[in-house]
Short mmCIF file of C-alpha atoms and ligand atoms in Angstrom, two decimals:
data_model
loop_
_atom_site.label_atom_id
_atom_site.label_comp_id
_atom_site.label_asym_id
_atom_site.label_seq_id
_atom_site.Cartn_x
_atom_site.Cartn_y
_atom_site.Cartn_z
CA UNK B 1 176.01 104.35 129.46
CA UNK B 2 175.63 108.24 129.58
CA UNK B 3 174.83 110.05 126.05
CA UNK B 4 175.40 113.66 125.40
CA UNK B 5 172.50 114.54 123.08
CA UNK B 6 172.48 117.73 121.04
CA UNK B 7 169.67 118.93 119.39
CA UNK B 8 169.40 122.27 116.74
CA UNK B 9 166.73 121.46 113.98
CA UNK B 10 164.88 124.04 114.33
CA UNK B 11 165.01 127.52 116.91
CA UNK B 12 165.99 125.98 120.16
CA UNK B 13 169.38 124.81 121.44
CA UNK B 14 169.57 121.72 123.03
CA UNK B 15 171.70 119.79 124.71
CA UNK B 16 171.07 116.66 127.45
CA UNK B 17 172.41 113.93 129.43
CA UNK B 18 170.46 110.62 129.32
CA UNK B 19 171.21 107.08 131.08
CA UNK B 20 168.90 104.27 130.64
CA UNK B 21 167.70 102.74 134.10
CA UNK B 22 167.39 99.04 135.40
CA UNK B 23 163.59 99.95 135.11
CA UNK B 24 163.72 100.33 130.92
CA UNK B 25 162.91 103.89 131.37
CA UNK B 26 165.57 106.62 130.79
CA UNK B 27 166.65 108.90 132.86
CA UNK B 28 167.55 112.38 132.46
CA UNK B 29 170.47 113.59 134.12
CA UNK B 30 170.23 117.02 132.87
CA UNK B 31 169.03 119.13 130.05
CA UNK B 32 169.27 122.75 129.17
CA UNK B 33 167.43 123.97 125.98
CA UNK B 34 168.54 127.36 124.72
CA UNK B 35 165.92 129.10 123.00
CA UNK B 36 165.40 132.09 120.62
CA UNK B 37 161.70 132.22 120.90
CA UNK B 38 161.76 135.92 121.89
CA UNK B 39 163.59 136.83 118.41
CA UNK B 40 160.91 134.87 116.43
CA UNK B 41 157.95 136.46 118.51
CA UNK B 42 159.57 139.77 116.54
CA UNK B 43 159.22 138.72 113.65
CA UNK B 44 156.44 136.52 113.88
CA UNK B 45 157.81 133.31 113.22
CA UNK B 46 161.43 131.46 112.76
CA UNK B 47 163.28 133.13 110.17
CA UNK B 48 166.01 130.68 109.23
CA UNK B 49 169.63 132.51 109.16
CA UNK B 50 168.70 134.22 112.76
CA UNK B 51 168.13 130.95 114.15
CA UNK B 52 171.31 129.37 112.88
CA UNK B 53 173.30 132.40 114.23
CA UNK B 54 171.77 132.50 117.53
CA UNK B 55 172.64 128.88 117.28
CA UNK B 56 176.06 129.31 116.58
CA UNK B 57 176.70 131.34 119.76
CA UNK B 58 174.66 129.17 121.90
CA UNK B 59 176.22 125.87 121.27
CA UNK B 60 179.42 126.22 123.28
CA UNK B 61 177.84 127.31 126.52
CA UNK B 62 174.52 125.07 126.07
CA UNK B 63 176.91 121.69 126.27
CA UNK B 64 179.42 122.68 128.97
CA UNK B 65 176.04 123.48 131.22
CA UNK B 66 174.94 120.62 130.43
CA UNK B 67 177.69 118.52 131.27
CA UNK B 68 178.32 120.92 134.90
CA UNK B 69 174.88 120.31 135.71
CA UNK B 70 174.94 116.47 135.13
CA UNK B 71 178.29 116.93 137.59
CA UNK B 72 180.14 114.39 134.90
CA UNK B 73 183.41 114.65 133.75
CA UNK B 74 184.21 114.02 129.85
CA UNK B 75 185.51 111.25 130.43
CA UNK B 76 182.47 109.66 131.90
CA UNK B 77 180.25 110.46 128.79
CA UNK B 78 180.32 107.46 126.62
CA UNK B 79 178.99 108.31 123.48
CA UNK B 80 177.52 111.39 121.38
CA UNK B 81 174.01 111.41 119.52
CA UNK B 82 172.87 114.41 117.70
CA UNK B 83 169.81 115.63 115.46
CA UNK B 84 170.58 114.84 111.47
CA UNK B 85 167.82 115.68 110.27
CA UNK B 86 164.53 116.66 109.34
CA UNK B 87 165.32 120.17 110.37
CA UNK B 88 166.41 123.65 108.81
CA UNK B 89 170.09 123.13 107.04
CA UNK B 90 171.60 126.32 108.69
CA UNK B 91 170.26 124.99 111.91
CA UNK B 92 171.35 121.28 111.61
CA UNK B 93 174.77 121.90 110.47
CA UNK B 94 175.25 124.03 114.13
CA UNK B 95 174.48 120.62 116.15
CA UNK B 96 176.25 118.27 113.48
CA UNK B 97 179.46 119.79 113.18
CA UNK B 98 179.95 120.66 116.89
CA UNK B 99 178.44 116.93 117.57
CA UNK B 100 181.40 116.11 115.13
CA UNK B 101 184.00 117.56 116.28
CA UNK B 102 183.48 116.43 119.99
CA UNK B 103 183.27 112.88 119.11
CA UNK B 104 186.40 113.25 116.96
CA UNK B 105 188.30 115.51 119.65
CA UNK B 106 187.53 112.94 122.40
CA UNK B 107 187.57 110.05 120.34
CA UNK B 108 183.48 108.77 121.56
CA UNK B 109 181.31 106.98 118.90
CA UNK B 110 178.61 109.56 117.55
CA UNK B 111 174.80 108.46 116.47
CA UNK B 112 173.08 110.45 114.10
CA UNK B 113 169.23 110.01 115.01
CA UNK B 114 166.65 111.47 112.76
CA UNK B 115 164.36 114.06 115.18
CA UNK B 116 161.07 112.63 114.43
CA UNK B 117 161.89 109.09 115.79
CA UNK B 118 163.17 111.42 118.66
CA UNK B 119 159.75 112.75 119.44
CA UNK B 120 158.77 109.10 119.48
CA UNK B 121 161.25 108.30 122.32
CA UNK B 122 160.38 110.95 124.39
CA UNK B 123 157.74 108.48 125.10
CA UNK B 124 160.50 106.60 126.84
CA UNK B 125 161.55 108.97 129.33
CA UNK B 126 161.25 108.89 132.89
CA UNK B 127 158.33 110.99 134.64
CA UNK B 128 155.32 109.74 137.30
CA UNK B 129 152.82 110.40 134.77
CA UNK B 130 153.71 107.74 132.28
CA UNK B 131 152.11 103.86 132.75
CA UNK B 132 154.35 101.63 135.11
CA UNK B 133 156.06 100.05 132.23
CA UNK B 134 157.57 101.69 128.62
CA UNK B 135 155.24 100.91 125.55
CA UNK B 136 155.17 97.09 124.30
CA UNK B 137 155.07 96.65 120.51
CA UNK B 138 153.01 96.81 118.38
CA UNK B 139 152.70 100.77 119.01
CA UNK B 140 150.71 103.73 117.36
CA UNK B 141 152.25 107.00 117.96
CA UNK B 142 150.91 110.33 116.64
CA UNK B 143 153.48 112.87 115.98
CA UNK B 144 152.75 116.47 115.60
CA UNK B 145 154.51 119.56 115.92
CA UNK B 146 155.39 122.54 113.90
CA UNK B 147 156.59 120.54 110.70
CA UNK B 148 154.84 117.24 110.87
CA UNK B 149 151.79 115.63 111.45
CA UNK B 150 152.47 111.62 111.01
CA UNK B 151 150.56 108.60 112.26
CA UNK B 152 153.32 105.68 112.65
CA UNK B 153 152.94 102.11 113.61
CA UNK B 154 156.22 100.82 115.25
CA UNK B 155 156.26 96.71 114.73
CA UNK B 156 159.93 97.07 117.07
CA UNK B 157 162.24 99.36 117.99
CA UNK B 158 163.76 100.15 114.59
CA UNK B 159 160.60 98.90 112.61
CA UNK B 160 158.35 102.22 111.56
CA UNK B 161 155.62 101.82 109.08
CA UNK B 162 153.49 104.91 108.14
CA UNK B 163 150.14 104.88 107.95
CA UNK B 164 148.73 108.15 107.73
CA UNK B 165 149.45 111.99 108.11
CA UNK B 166 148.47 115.65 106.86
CA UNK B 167 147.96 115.74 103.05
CA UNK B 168 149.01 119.70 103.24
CA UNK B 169 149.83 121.72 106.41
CA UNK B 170 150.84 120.45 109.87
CA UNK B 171 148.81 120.81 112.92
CA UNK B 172 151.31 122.85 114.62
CA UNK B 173 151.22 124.99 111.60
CA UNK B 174 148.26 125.46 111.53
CA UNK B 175 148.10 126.89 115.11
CA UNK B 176 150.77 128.86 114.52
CA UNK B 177 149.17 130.56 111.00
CA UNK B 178 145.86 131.26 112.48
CA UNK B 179 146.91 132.55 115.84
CA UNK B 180 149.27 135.13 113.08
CA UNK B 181 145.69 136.02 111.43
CA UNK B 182 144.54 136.40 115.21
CA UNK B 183 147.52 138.85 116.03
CA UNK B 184 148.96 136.59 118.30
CA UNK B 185 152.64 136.30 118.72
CA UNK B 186 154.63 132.76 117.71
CA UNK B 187 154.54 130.08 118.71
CA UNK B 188 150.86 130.07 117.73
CA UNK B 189 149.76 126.80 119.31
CA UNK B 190 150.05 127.82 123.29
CA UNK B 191 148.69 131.28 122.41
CA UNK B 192 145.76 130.12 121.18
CA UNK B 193 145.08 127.49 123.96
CA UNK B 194 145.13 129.82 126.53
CA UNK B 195 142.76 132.02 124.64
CA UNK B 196 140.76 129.18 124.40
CA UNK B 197 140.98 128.35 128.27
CA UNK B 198 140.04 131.19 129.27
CA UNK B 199 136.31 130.88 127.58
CA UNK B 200 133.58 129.21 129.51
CA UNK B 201 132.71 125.74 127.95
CA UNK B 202 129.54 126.03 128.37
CA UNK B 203 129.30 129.00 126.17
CA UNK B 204 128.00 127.92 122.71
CA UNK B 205 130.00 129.47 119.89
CA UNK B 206 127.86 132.27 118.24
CA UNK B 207 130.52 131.48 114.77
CA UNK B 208 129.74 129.28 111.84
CA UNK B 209 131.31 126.03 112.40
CA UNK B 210 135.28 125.48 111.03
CA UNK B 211 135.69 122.37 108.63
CA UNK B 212 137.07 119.03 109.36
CA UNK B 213 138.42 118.13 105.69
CA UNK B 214 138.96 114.14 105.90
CA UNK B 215 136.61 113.15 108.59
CA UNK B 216 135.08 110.80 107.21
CA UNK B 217 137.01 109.15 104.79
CA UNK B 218 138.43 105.89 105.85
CA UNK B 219 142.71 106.72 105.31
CA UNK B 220 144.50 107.78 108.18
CA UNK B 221 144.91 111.22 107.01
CA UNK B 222 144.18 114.25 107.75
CA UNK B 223 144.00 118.12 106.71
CA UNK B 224 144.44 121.47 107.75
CA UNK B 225 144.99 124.21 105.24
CA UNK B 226 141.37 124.51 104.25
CA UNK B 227 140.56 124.64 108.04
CA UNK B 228 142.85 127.54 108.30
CA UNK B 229 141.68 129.22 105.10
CA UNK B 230 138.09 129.46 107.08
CA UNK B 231 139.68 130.56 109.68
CA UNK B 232 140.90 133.64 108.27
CA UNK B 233 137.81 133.87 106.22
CA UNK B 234 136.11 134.19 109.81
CA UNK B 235 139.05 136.92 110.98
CA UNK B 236 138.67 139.14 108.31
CA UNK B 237 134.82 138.84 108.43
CA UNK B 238 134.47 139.91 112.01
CA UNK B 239 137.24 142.42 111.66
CA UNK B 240 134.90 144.14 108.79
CA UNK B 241 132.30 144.10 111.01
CA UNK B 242 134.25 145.42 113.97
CA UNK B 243 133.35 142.66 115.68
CA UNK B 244 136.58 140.81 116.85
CA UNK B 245 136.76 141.76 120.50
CA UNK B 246 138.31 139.52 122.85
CA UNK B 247 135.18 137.08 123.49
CA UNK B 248 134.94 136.67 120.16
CA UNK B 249 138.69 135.72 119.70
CA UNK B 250 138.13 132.98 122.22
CA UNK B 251 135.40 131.24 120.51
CA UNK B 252 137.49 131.31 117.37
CA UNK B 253 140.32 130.13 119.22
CA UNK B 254 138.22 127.02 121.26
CA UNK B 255 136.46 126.67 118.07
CA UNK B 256 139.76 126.10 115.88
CA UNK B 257 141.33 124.28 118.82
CA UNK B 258 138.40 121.45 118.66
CA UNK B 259 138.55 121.25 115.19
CA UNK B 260 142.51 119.98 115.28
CA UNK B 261 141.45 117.83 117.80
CA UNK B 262 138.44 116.29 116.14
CA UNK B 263 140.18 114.92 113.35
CA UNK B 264 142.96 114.38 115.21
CA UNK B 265 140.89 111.95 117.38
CA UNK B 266 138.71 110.47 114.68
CA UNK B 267 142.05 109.45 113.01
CA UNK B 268 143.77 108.13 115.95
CA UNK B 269 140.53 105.77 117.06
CA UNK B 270 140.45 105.13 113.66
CA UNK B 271 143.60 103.61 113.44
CA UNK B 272 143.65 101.85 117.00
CA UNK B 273 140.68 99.81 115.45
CA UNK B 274 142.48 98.71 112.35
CA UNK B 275 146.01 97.74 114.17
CA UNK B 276 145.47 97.00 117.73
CA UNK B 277 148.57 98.43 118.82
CA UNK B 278 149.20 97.57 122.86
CA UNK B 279 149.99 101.31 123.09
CA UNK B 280 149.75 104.81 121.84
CA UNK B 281 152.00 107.40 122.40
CA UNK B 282 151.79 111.07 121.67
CA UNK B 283 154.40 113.17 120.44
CA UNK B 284 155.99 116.44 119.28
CA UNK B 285 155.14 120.01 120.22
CA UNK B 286 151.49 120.39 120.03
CA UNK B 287 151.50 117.08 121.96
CA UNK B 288 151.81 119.83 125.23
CA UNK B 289 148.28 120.69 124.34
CA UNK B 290 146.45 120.15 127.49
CA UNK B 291 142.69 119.27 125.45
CA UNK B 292 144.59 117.33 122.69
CA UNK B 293 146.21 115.22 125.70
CA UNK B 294 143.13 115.09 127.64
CA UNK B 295 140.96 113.90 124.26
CA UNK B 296 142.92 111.10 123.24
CA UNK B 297 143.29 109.85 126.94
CA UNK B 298 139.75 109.66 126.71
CA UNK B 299 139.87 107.80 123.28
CA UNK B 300 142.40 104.89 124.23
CA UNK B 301 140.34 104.77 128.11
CA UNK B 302 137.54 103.79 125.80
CA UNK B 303 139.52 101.69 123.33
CA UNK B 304 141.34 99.91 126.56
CA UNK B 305 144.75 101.11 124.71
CA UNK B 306 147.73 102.24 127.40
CA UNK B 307 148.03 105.88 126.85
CA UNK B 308 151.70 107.45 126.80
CA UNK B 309 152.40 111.20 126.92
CA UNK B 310 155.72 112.21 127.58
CA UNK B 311 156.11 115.80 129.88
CA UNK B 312 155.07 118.98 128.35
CA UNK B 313 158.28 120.16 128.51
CA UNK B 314 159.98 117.01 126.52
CA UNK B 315 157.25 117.81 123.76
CA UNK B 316 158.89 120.47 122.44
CA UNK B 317 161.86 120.56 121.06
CA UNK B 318 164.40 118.85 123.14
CA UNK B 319 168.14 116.83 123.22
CA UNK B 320 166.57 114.41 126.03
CA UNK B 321 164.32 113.12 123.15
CA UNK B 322 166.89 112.41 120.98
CA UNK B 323 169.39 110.41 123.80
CA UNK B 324 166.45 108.90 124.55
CA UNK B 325 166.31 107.45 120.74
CA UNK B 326 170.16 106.55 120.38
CA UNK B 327 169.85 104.39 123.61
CA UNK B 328 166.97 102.01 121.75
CA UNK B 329 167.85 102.43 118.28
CA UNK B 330 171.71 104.62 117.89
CA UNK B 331 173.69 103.39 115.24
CA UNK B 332 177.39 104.36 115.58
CA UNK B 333 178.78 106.02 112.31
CA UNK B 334 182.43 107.43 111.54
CA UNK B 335 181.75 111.41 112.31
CA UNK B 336 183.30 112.28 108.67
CA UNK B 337 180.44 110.13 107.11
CA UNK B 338 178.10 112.23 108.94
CA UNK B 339 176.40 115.02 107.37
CA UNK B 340 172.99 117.09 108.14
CA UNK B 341 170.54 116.42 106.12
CA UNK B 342 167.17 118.98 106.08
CA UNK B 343 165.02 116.26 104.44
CA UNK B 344 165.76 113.23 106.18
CA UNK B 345 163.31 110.56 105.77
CA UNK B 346 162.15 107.90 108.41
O1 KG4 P 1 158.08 119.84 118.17
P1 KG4 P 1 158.18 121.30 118.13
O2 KG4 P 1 158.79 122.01 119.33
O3 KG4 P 1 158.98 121.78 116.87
C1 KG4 P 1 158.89 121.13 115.63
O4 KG4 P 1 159.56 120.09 115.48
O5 KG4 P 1 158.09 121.62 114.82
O6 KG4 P 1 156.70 121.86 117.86
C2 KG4 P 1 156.44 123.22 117.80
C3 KG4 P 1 154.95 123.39 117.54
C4 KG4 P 1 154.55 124.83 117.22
O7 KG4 P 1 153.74 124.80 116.06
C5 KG4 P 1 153.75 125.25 118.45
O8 KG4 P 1 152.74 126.21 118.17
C6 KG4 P 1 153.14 123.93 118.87
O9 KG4 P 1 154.18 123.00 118.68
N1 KG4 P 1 152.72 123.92 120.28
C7 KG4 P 1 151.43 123.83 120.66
C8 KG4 P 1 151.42 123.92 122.08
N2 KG4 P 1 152.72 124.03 122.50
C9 KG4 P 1 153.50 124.04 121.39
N3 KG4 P 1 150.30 123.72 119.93
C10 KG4 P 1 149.13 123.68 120.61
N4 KG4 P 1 149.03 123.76 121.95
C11 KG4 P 1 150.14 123.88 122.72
N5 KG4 P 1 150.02 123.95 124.05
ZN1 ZN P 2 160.22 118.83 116.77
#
């Protein structure tokens, strides 16, 4: 069974092949992601109606590369899945309609999939860093990218239950607004890891310590706008002081990086000792955060939990994700019936 996956709810273009293997694991027979990153580093962040239009022209030429480099004919794709939803509306309606029409023109079924439960299912995909066999149920995964932070137990395939997730702004977010008060171009979140990388550990920060709102409460949420209101407290101090020179950009960017993590971590051990999941996956864009990966390795080694992580490159944004999601848990609806929808729930 191949699936041509298209993906467009937020800046990137996507489009992907996907089988699923005798092993359980998919496979990826090719994926090309278009992106307009370079626009938004402009501008400082995704502005909505040049995303859509970048989009627009990318579509076309996004799919038929995909499908040349999978070296498949039409006729050998067997079905259609594409992003409804959660997502920007201009955005959306680019991969919907075109998903749409090509299951209409060619007469294939077509699965909506909702892109969060694709972040989950990148989980799924093939790579040599993954355990030997795909998560058993019941699993914790921990989404978080640019627009969500979400803890979800998954009883089965289609069963999600949430148990916890950011009472304000979204870890990825919150990267991407304080590496902004930093200077630093979008997307935030890889910006300010490297700043932080490049600052030896054994340094201690000369800054006042960031918050951790939630720690210590005993819900599976967490919270980050207060964190990055201290954060730009802390930029604009040391910038009246002439003091933010590069070291001192580093320690606000390891600092700010440990404080996601912390209560990222605390949460996520948290909840492993309330559910005993058999596994617990990461997911979504910040997931390619190499101390965030690293960190709750460590937690689920100590917890005896299997730890999934899918590539860094299927963290963000992708259409392998979301093939990867109509394989387990597509439903086939008539394309007219079909529409995107920016506030699609789980
Ligand atoms: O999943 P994604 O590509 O898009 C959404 O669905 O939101 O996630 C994008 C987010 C951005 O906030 C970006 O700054 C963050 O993922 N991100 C990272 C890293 N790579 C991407 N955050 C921290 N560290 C990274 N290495
Ligand atoms: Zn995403």
């Amino acid at each position: 069974m191949n699936i041509l996956a298209i993906e467009t709810s937020c800046d990137e273009t996507a489009a992907a092949v996907v089988t699923l293997s005798t092993s359980g694991w998919v496979e990826v027979v090719s994926h090309v992601v278009a992106s307009s990153e370079a626009l938004h580093t402009q501008t400082g962040g995704i502005v909505p109606e040049v995303a859509a239009r970048e989009q627009l022209g990318a579509i076309t030429p996004t799919i038929n590369k995909t499908i040349n480099q999978a070296e498949l004919t039409w006729a050998e794709i067997d079905a259609i899945a594409v992003t409804q939803g959660p997502g920007l509306i201009g955005s959306l309606l680019v991969g919907v309609e075109t998903a749409k029409t090509v299951a209409l023109a060619l007469d294939k079924p077509l699965l909506p999939i909702n892109h969060l439960i694709g972040h989950i299912y990148a989980n799924w995909l093939e790579s040599d860093d993954q355990p030997s066999t795909p998560p058993d149920f019941p699993t914790l995964a921990l989404i978080v990218s640019g627009g969500h932070t979400e803890l979800i137990l998954l009883n089965g395939y289609r069963d999600y239950e949430l148990i916890g997730g950011t009472r304000d702004d979204a870890a990825g977010e919150c990267f991407d607004k304080c590496a902004r008060a930093l200077g630093l171009p979008y997307p935030g979140g890889p910006n300010i890891a490297r700043l932080a990388n490049e600052l030896d550990s054994s340094v201690k920060s000369p800054l006042e310590p960031l918050p951790r709102p939630l720690l210590h409460d005993d819900t599976f949420d967490v919270s980050f706008s207060g964190l990055k209101a201290a954060f730009v407290r802390q930029v604009e101090r040391l910038k009246g002081q002439e003091r933010l020179d590069l070291e001192y950009q580093r320690h606000l960017a390891a600092d700010l990086q440990q404080a996601i993590v912390d209560s990222l971590q605390k949460k996520v051990s948290q909840a492993i000792e309330a559910y005993q999941p058999k596994a617990f996956l990461l997911a979504g864009g910040v997931a390619a955060n190499r101390f965030l990966r690293h960190q709750l390795e460590s937690t689920c080694q100590e917890l005896s939990v299997p730890f999934y992580k899918p590539e860094q490159k299927y963290c963000v944004d992708n259409a392998a994700m979301i093939g990867a999601a109509a394989l387990f848990v597509g439903q086939q609806v008539p394309p007219l019936q079909v529409s995107a929808n920016p506030s699609l729930a789980l």
